[in-house]
Amino acid sequence: MKVYRRTMKMITSKLTTKAQTTIPQSVRAALKLREGDDLVYRIEGNRVILTKADKASGDDPFRTFEEWNSDADRKAYAKL
């Protein structure tokens, strides 16, 4: 049985003093990311797998009820 290794280009970005980073354009293009998209980070050992969140996923109870999905509602129910 032959094992083939995929050649992967290493893409890097820097972490700011506020613990923020810019997702490189090539990664945004590969994941088809748009402004406002949710991201999922999965930790596997010493690796982090970054994926675009499925629109239907997540445990936000207000996601289903758009009429309750305002900044005022999130603030009012934040401590429940």
PDB file of N, CA and C in Angstrom:
ATOM      1  N   MET A   1       0.846  -1.179   0.000  1.00  0.00           N
ATOM      2  CA  MET A   1       0.000   0.000   0.000  1.00  0.00           C
ATOM      3  C   MET A   1       0.887   1.236   0.000  1.00  0.00           C
ATOM      4  N   LYS A   2       0.657   2.149  -0.931  1.00  0.00           N
ATOM      5  CA  LYS A   2       1.425   3.382  -1.003  1.00  0.00           C
ATOM      6  C   LYS A   2       0.713   4.480  -0.233  1.00  0.00           C
ATOM      7  N   VAL A   3       1.493   5.282   0.466  1.00  0.00           N
ATOM      8  CA  VAL A   3       0.952   6.423   1.191  1.00  0.00           C
ATOM      9  C   VAL A   3       1.477   7.685   0.526  1.00  0.00           C
ATOM     10  N   TYR A   4       0.564   8.552   0.144  1.00  0.00           N
ATOM     11  CA  TYR A   4       0.934   9.803  -0.499  1.00  0.00           C
ATOM     12  C   TYR A   4       0.712  10.950   0.474  1.00  0.00           C
ATOM     13  N   ARG A   5       1.671  11.835   0.563  1.00  0.00           N
ATOM     14  CA  ARG A   5       1.532  13.015   1.409  1.00  0.00           C
ATOM     15  C   ARG A   5       1.091  14.184   0.556  1.00  0.00           C
ATOM     16  N   ARG A   6       0.123  14.912   1.048  1.00  0.00           N
ATOM     17  CA  ARG A   6      -0.302  16.122   0.353  1.00  0.00           C
ATOM     18  C   ARG A   6       0.675  17.238   0.683  1.00  0.00           C
ATOM     19  N   THR A   7       1.064  17.952  -0.325  1.00  0.00           N
ATOM     20  CA  THR A   7       1.917  19.116  -0.107  1.00  0.00           C
ATOM     21  C   THR A   7       1.009  20.276   0.246  1.00  0.00           C
ATOM     22  N   MET A   8       1.212  20.834   1.424  1.00  0.00           N
ATOM     23  CA  MET A   8       0.363  21.919   1.886  1.00  0.00           C
ATOM     24  C   MET A   8       1.191  23.176   2.066  1.00  0.00           C
ATOM     25  N   LYS A   9       0.678  24.279   1.576  1.00  0.00           N
ATOM     26  CA  LYS A   9       1.331  25.563   1.748  1.00  0.00           C
ATOM     27  C   LYS A   9       1.048  26.056   3.164  1.00  0.00           C
ATOM     28  N   MET A  10       2.082  26.505   3.848  1.00  0.00           N
ATOM     29  CA  MET A  10       1.920  27.033   5.194  1.00  0.00           C
ATOM     30  C   MET A  10       1.476  28.486   5.089  1.00  0.00           C
ATOM     31  N   ILE A  11       0.377  28.816   5.733  1.00  0.00           N
ATOM     32  CA  ILE A  11      -0.155  30.176   5.742  1.00  0.00           C
ATOM     33  C   ILE A  11      -0.087  30.672   7.175  1.00  0.00           C
ATOM     34  N   THR A  12       0.421  31.863   7.387  1.00  0.00           N
ATOM     35  CA  THR A  12       0.570  32.381   8.741  1.00  0.00           C
ATOM     36  C   THR A  12      -0.116  33.734   8.884  1.00  0.00           C
ATOM     37  N   SER A  13      -0.373  34.099  10.129  1.00  0.00           N
ATOM     38  CA  SER A  13      -0.832  35.441  10.475  1.00  0.00           C
ATOM     39  C   SER A  13      -0.329  35.739  11.878  1.00  0.00           C
ATOM     40  N   LYS A  14      -0.323  36.996  12.250  1.00  0.00           N
ATOM     41  CA  LYS A  14       0.175  37.404  13.567  1.00  0.00           C
ATOM     42  C   LYS A  14      -0.977  37.651  14.526  1.00  0.00           C
ATOM     43  N   LEU A  15      -0.694  37.445  15.802  1.00  0.00           N
ATOM     44  CA  LEU A  15      -1.645  37.723  16.866  1.00  0.00           C
ATOM     45  C   LEU A  15      -1.334  39.103  17.430  1.00  0.00           C
ATOM     46  N   THR A  16      -2.359  39.955  17.556  1.00  0.00           N
ATOM     47  CA  THR A  16      -2.157  41.301  18.084  1.00  0.00           C
ATOM     48  C   THR A  16      -2.137  41.273  19.612  1.00  0.00           C
ATOM     49  N   THR A  17      -1.854  42.416  20.205  1.00  0.00           N
ATOM     50  CA  THR A  17      -1.854  42.521  21.670  1.00  0.00           C
ATOM     51  C   THR A  17      -3.251  42.315  22.252  1.00  0.00           C
ATOM     52  N   LYS A  18      -4.271  42.450  21.415  1.00  0.00           N
ATOM     53  CA  LYS A  18      -5.649  42.225  21.857  1.00  0.00           C
ATOM     54  C   LYS A  18      -6.121  40.807  21.529  1.00  0.00           C
ATOM     55  N   ALA A  19      -5.180  39.907  21.231  1.00  0.00           N
ATOM     56  CA  ALA A  19      -5.475  38.507  20.900  1.00  0.00           C
ATOM     57  C   ALA A  19      -6.348  38.381  19.657  1.00  0.00           C
ATOM     58  N   GLN A  20      -6.149  39.264  18.686  1.00  0.00           N
ATOM     59  CA  GLN A  20      -6.890  39.221  17.435  1.00  0.00           C
ATOM     60  C   GLN A  20      -5.941  38.884  16.293  1.00  0.00           C
ATOM     61  N   THR A  21      -6.496  38.337  15.233  1.00  0.00           N
ATOM     62  CA  THR A  21      -5.721  38.050  14.037  1.00  0.00           C
ATOM     63  C   THR A  21      -6.604  38.258  12.818  1.00  0.00           C
ATOM     64  N   THR A  22      -5.985  38.450  11.677  1.00  0.00           N
ATOM     65  CA  THR A  22      -6.712  38.544  10.417  1.00  0.00           C
ATOM     66  C   THR A  22      -6.640  37.187   9.737  1.00  0.00           C
ATOM     67  N   ILE A  23      -7.774  36.691   9.300  1.00  0.00           N
ATOM     68  CA  ILE A  23      -7.783  35.430   8.563  1.00  0.00           C
ATOM     69  C   ILE A  23      -7.289  35.748   7.152  1.00  0.00           C
ATOM     70  N   PRO A  24      -6.199  35.129   6.729  1.00  0.00           N
ATOM     71  CA  PRO A  24      -5.639  35.435   5.412  1.00  0.00           C
ATOM     72  C   PRO A  24      -6.657  35.242   4.284  1.00  0.00           C
ATOM     73  N   GLN A  25      -6.523  36.043   3.233  1.00  0.00           N
ATOM     74  CA  GLN A  25      -7.463  36.025   2.121  1.00  0.00           C
ATOM     75  C   GLN A  25      -7.583  34.645   1.505  1.00  0.00           C
ATOM     76  N   SER A  26      -6.490  33.918   1.379  1.00  0.00           N
ATOM     77  CA  SER A  26      -6.558  32.591   0.762  1.00  0.00           C
ATOM     78  C   SER A  26      -7.395  31.620   1.608  1.00  0.00           C
ATOM     79  N   VAL A  27      -7.356  31.777   2.928  1.00  0.00           N
ATOM     80  CA  VAL A  27      -8.176  30.939   3.813  1.00  0.00           C
ATOM     81  C   VAL A  27      -9.639  31.359   3.701  1.00  0.00           C
ATOM     82  N   ARG A  28      -9.898  32.680   3.695  1.00  0.00           N
ATOM     83  CA  ARG A  28     -11.281  33.158   3.538  1.00  0.00           C
ATOM     84  C   ARG A  28     -11.879  32.672   2.231  1.00  0.00           C
ATOM     85  N   ALA A  29     -11.091  32.686   1.175  1.00  0.00           N
ATOM     86  CA  ALA A  29     -11.576  32.218  -0.132  1.00  0.00           C
ATOM     87  C   ALA A  29     -11.843  30.718  -0.102  1.00  0.00           C
ATOM     88  N   ALA A  30     -10.944  29.952   0.491  1.00  0.00           N
ATOM     89  CA  ALA A  30     -11.110  28.491   0.538  1.00  0.00           C
ATOM     90  C   ALA A  30     -12.355  28.086   1.321  1.00  0.00           C
ATOM     91  N   LEU A  31     -12.657  28.829   2.399  1.00  0.00           N
ATOM     92  CA  LEU A  31     -13.838  28.516   3.218  1.00  0.00           C
ATOM     93  C   LEU A  31     -15.082  29.272   2.769  1.00  0.00           C
ATOM     94  N   LYS A  32     -14.923  30.111   1.730  1.00  0.00           N
ATOM     95  CA  LYS A  32     -16.031  30.946   1.224  1.00  0.00           C
ATOM     96  C   LYS A  32     -16.638  31.788   2.352  1.00  0.00           C
ATOM     97  N   LEU A  33     -15.756  32.436   3.121  1.00  0.00           N
ATOM     98  CA  LEU A  33     -16.189  33.240   4.252  1.00  0.00           C
ATOM     99  C   LEU A  33     -16.641  34.620   3.803  1.00  0.00           C
ATOM    100  N   ARG A  34     -17.678  35.102   4.445  1.00  0.00           N
ATOM    101  CA  ARG A  34     -18.208  36.444   4.205  1.00  0.00           C
ATOM    102  C   ARG A  34     -18.311  37.155   5.554  1.00  0.00           C
ATOM    103  N   GLU A  35     -18.419  38.469   5.522  1.00  0.00           N
ATOM    104  CA  GLU A  35     -18.588  39.238   6.746  1.00  0.00           C
ATOM    105  C   GLU A  35     -19.817  38.731   7.506  1.00  0.00           C
ATOM    106  N   GLY A  36     -19.658  38.526   8.802  1.00  0.00           N
ATOM    107  CA  GLY A  36     -20.762  38.059   9.642  1.00  0.00           C
ATOM    108  C   GLY A  36     -20.852  36.555   9.781  1.00  0.00           C
ATOM    109  N   ASP A  37     -20.083  35.789   9.004  1.00  0.00           N
ATOM    110  CA  ASP A  37     -20.105  34.327   9.126  1.00  0.00           C
ATOM    111  C   ASP A  37     -19.562  33.905  10.486  1.00  0.00           C
ATOM    112  N   ASP A  38     -20.120  32.846  11.032  1.00  0.00           N
ATOM    113  CA  ASP A  38     -19.624  32.265  12.271  1.00  0.00           C
ATOM    114  C   ASP A  38     -18.555  31.234  11.938  1.00  0.00           C
ATOM    115  N   LEU A  39     -17.573  31.106  12.824  1.00  0.00           N
ATOM    116  CA  LEU A  39     -16.485  30.154  12.652  1.00  0.00           C
ATOM    117  C   LEU A  39     -16.522  29.137  13.775  1.00  0.00           C
ATOM    118  N   VAL A  40     -16.044  27.948  13.486  1.00  0.00           N
ATOM    119  CA  VAL A  40     -15.952  26.884  14.480  1.00  0.00           C
ATOM    120  C   VAL A  40     -14.481  26.530  14.638  1.00  0.00           C
ATOM    121  N   TYR A  41     -14.012  26.486  15.879  1.00  0.00           N
ATOM    122  CA  TYR A  41     -12.647  26.079  16.191  1.00  0.00           C
ATOM    123  C   TYR A  41     -12.727  24.742  16.927  1.00  0.00           C
ATOM    124  N   ARG A  42     -12.072  23.717  16.375  1.00  0.00           N
ATOM    125  CA  ARG A  42     -12.059  22.398  17.012  1.00  0.00           C
ATOM    126  C   ARG A  42     -10.604  22.082  17.357  1.00  0.00           C
ATOM    127  N   ILE A  43     -10.337  21.817  18.635  1.00  0.00           N
ATOM    128  CA  ILE A  43      -8.984  21.518  19.083  1.00  0.00           C
ATOM    129  C   ILE A  43      -8.780  20.014  19.070  1.00  0.00           C
ATOM    130  N   GLU A  44      -7.747  19.588  18.363  1.00  0.00           N
ATOM    131  CA  GLU A  44      -7.379  18.168  18.283  1.00  0.00           C
ATOM    132  C   GLU A  44      -5.900  18.051  18.625  1.00  0.00           C
ATOM    133  N   GLY A  45      -5.628  17.710  19.868  1.00  0.00           N
ATOM    134  CA  GLY A  45      -4.241  17.628  20.309  1.00  0.00           C
ATOM    135  C   GLY A  45      -3.613  19.006  20.277  1.00  0.00           C
ATOM    136  N   ASN A  46      -2.533  19.160  19.507  1.00  0.00           N
ATOM    137  CA  ASN A  46      -1.878  20.465  19.417  1.00  0.00           C
ATOM    138  C   ASN A  46      -2.241  21.196  18.124  1.00  0.00           C
ATOM    139  N   ARG A  47      -3.367  20.835  17.518  1.00  0.00           N
ATOM    140  CA  ARG A  47      -3.842  21.470  16.289  1.00  0.00           C
ATOM    141  C   ARG A  47      -5.218  22.075  16.508  1.00  0.00           C
ATOM    142  N   VAL A  48      -5.500  23.110  15.739  1.00  0.00           N
ATOM    143  CA  VAL A  48      -6.830  23.718  15.745  1.00  0.00           C
ATOM    144  C   VAL A  48      -7.369  23.631  14.326  1.00  0.00           C
ATOM    145  N   ILE A  49      -8.568  23.092  14.184  1.00  0.00           N
ATOM    146  CA  ILE A  49      -9.229  22.970  12.890  1.00  0.00           C
ATOM    147  C   ILE A  49     -10.259  24.097  12.800  1.00  0.00           C
ATOM    148  N   LEU A  50     -10.104  24.953  11.803  1.00  0.00           N
ATOM    149  CA  LEU A  50     -10.998  26.088  11.600  1.00  0.00           C
ATOM    150  C   LEU A  50     -11.947  25.768  10.455  1.00  0.00           C
ATOM    151  N   THR A  51     -13.254  25.880  10.704  1.00  0.00           N
ATOM    152  CA  THR A  51     -14.247  25.649   9.666  1.00  0.00           C
ATOM    153  C   THR A  51     -15.322  26.737   9.738  1.00  0.00           C
ATOM    154  N   LYS A  52     -16.025  26.885   8.645  1.00  0.00           N
ATOM    155  CA  LYS A  52     -17.175  27.795   8.607  1.00  0.00           C
ATOM    156  C   LYS A  52     -18.333  27.078   9.289  1.00  0.00           C
ATOM    157  N   ALA A  53     -19.003  27.770  10.206  1.00  0.00           N
ATOM    158  CA  ALA A  53     -20.118  27.174  10.925  1.00  0.00           C
ATOM    159  C   ALA A  53     -21.305  26.974  10.000  1.00  0.00           C
ATOM    160  N   ASP A  54     -21.984  25.874  10.200  1.00  0.00           N
ATOM    161  CA  ASP A  54     -23.218  25.599   9.473  1.00  0.00           C
ATOM    162  C   ASP A  54     -24.272  26.582   9.971  1.00  0.00           C
ATOM    163  N   LYS A  55     -24.996  27.192   9.071  1.00  0.00           N
ATOM    164  CA  LYS A  55     -26.018  28.184   9.454  1.00  0.00           C
ATOM    165  C   LYS A  55     -27.034  27.612  10.439  1.00  0.00           C
ATOM    166  N   ALA A  56     -27.329  26.331  10.338  1.00  0.00           N
ATOM    167  CA  ALA A  56     -28.338  25.724  11.204  1.00  0.00           C
ATOM    168  C   ALA A  56     -27.753  25.259  12.525  1.00  0.00           C
ATOM    169  N   SER A  57     -26.419  25.287  12.667  1.00  0.00           N
ATOM    170  CA  SER A  57     -25.817  24.784  13.898  1.00  0.00           C
ATOM    171  C   SER A  57     -25.744  25.871  14.955  1.00  0.00           C
ATOM    172  N   GLY A  58     -25.277  25.487  16.102  1.00  0.00           N
ATOM    173  CA  GLY A  58     -25.117  26.434  17.194  1.00  0.00           C
ATOM    174  C   GLY A  58     -26.222  26.273  18.208  1.00  0.00           C
ATOM    175  N   ASP A  59     -25.965  26.733  19.423  1.00  0.00           N
ATOM    176  CA  ASP A  59     -26.975  26.604  20.454  1.00  0.00           C
ATOM    177  C   ASP A  59     -27.522  27.966  20.859  1.00  0.00           C
ATOM    178  N   ASP A  60     -27.700  28.848  19.905  1.00  0.00           N
ATOM    179  CA  ASP A  60     -28.314  30.139  20.151  1.00  0.00           C
ATOM    180  C   ASP A  60     -29.833  29.962  20.062  1.00  0.00           C
ATOM    181  N   PRO A  61     -30.521  30.033  21.206  1.00  0.00           N
ATOM    182  CA  PRO A  61     -31.973  29.799  21.175  1.00  0.00           C
ATOM    183  C   PRO A  61     -32.733  30.864  20.396  1.00  0.00           C
ATOM    184  N   PHE A  62     -32.130  32.026  20.187  1.00  0.00           N
ATOM    185  CA  PHE A  62     -32.808  33.095  19.471  1.00  0.00           C
ATOM    186  C   PHE A  62     -32.600  33.016  17.966  1.00  0.00           C
ATOM    187  N   ARG A  63     -31.737  32.115  17.506  1.00  0.00           N
ATOM    188  CA  ARG A  63     -31.467  31.982  16.077  1.00  0.00           C
ATOM    189  C   ARG A  63     -32.749  31.628  15.319  1.00  0.00           C
ATOM    190  N   THR A  64     -33.607  30.822  15.915  1.00  0.00           N
ATOM    191  CA  THR A  64     -34.846  30.398  15.277  1.00  0.00           C
ATOM    192  C   THR A  64     -35.873  31.529  15.230  1.00  0.00           C
ATOM    193  N   PHE A  65     -35.847  32.389  16.224  1.00  0.00           N
ATOM    194  CA  PHE A  65     -36.831  33.452  16.342  1.00  0.00           C
ATOM    195  C   PHE A  65     -36.183  34.787  16.018  1.00  0.00           C
ATOM    196  N   GLU A  66     -36.152  35.139  14.745  1.00  0.00           N
ATOM    197  CA  GLU A  66     -35.471  36.361  14.317  1.00  0.00           C
ATOM    198  C   GLU A  66     -36.054  37.607  14.971  1.00  0.00           C
ATOM    199  N   GLU A  67     -37.352  37.599  15.309  1.00  0.00           N
ATOM    200  CA  GLU A  67     -37.953  38.777  15.925  1.00  0.00           C
ATOM    201  C   GLU A  67     -37.414  39.024  17.336  1.00  0.00           C
ATOM    202  N   TRP A  68     -36.744  38.015  17.929  1.00  0.00           N
ATOM    203  CA  TRP A  68     -36.129  38.170  19.251  1.00  0.00           C
ATOM    204  C   TRP A  68     -34.611  38.294  19.142  1.00  0.00           C
ATOM    205  N   ASN A  69     -34.107  38.496  17.972  1.00  0.00           N
ATOM    206  CA  ASN A  69     -32.669  38.478  17.752  1.00  0.00           C
ATOM    207  C   ASN A  69     -32.132  39.885  17.531  1.00  0.00           C
ATOM    208  N   SER A  70     -32.302  40.742  18.538  1.00  0.00           N
ATOM    209  CA  SER A  70     -31.787  42.104  18.438  1.00  0.00           C
ATOM    210  C   SER A  70     -30.732  42.316  19.525  1.00  0.00           C
ATOM    211  N   ASP A  71     -29.986  43.403  19.431  1.00  0.00           N
ATOM    212  CA  ASP A  71     -28.994  43.722  20.462  1.00  0.00           C
ATOM    213  C   ASP A  71     -29.668  43.899  21.824  1.00  0.00           C
ATOM    214  N   ALA A  72     -30.838  44.530  21.830  1.00  0.00           N
ATOM    215  CA  ALA A  72     -31.562  44.741  23.090  1.00  0.00           C
ATOM    216  C   ALA A  72     -31.971  43.411  23.717  1.00  0.00           C
ATOM    217  N   ASP A  73     -32.444  42.472  22.914  1.00  0.00           N
ATOM    218  CA  ASP A  73     -32.829  41.163  23.435  1.00  0.00           C
ATOM    219  C   ASP A  73     -31.618  40.407  23.988  1.00  0.00           C
ATOM    220  N   ARG A  74     -30.497  40.420  23.237  1.00  0.00           N
ATOM    221  CA  ARG A  74     -29.292  39.726  23.703  1.00  0.00           C
ATOM    222  C   ARG A  74     -28.819  40.322  25.034  1.00  0.00           C
ATOM    223  N   LYS A  75     -28.880  41.647  25.158  1.00  0.00           N
ATOM    224  CA  LYS A  75     -28.465  42.298  26.405  1.00  0.00           C
ATOM    225  C   LYS A  75     -29.416  41.938  27.546  1.00  0.00           C
ATOM    226  N   ALA A  76     -30.706  41.952  27.283  1.00  0.00           N
ATOM    227  CA  ALA A  76     -31.697  41.666  28.324  1.00  0.00           C
ATOM    228  C   ALA A  76     -31.611  40.230  28.829  1.00  0.00           C
ATOM    229  N   TYR A  77     -31.283  39.280  27.941  1.00  0.00           N
ATOM    230  CA  TYR A  77     -31.272  37.873  28.330  1.00  0.00           C
ATOM    231  C   TYR A  77     -29.869  37.310  28.532  1.00  0.00           C
ATOM    232  N   ALA A  78     -28.846  38.159  28.510  1.00  0.00           N
ATOM    233  CA  ALA A  78     -27.454  37.700  28.577  1.00  0.00           C
ATOM    234  C   ALA A  78     -27.124  36.947  29.859  1.00  0.00           C
ATOM    235  N   LYS A  79     -27.733  37.293  30.974  1.00  0.00           N
ATOM    236  CA  LYS A  79     -27.374  36.675  32.248  1.00  0.00           C
ATOM    237  C   LYS A  79     -28.306  35.547  32.667  1.00  0.00           C
ATOM    238  N   LEU A  80     -29.170  35.113  31.791  1.00  0.00           N
ATOM    239  CA  LEU A  80     -30.086  34.014  32.139  1.00  0.00           C
ATOM    240  C   LEU A  80     -29.405  32.682  32.032  1.00  0.00           C
TER     241      LEU A  80
END
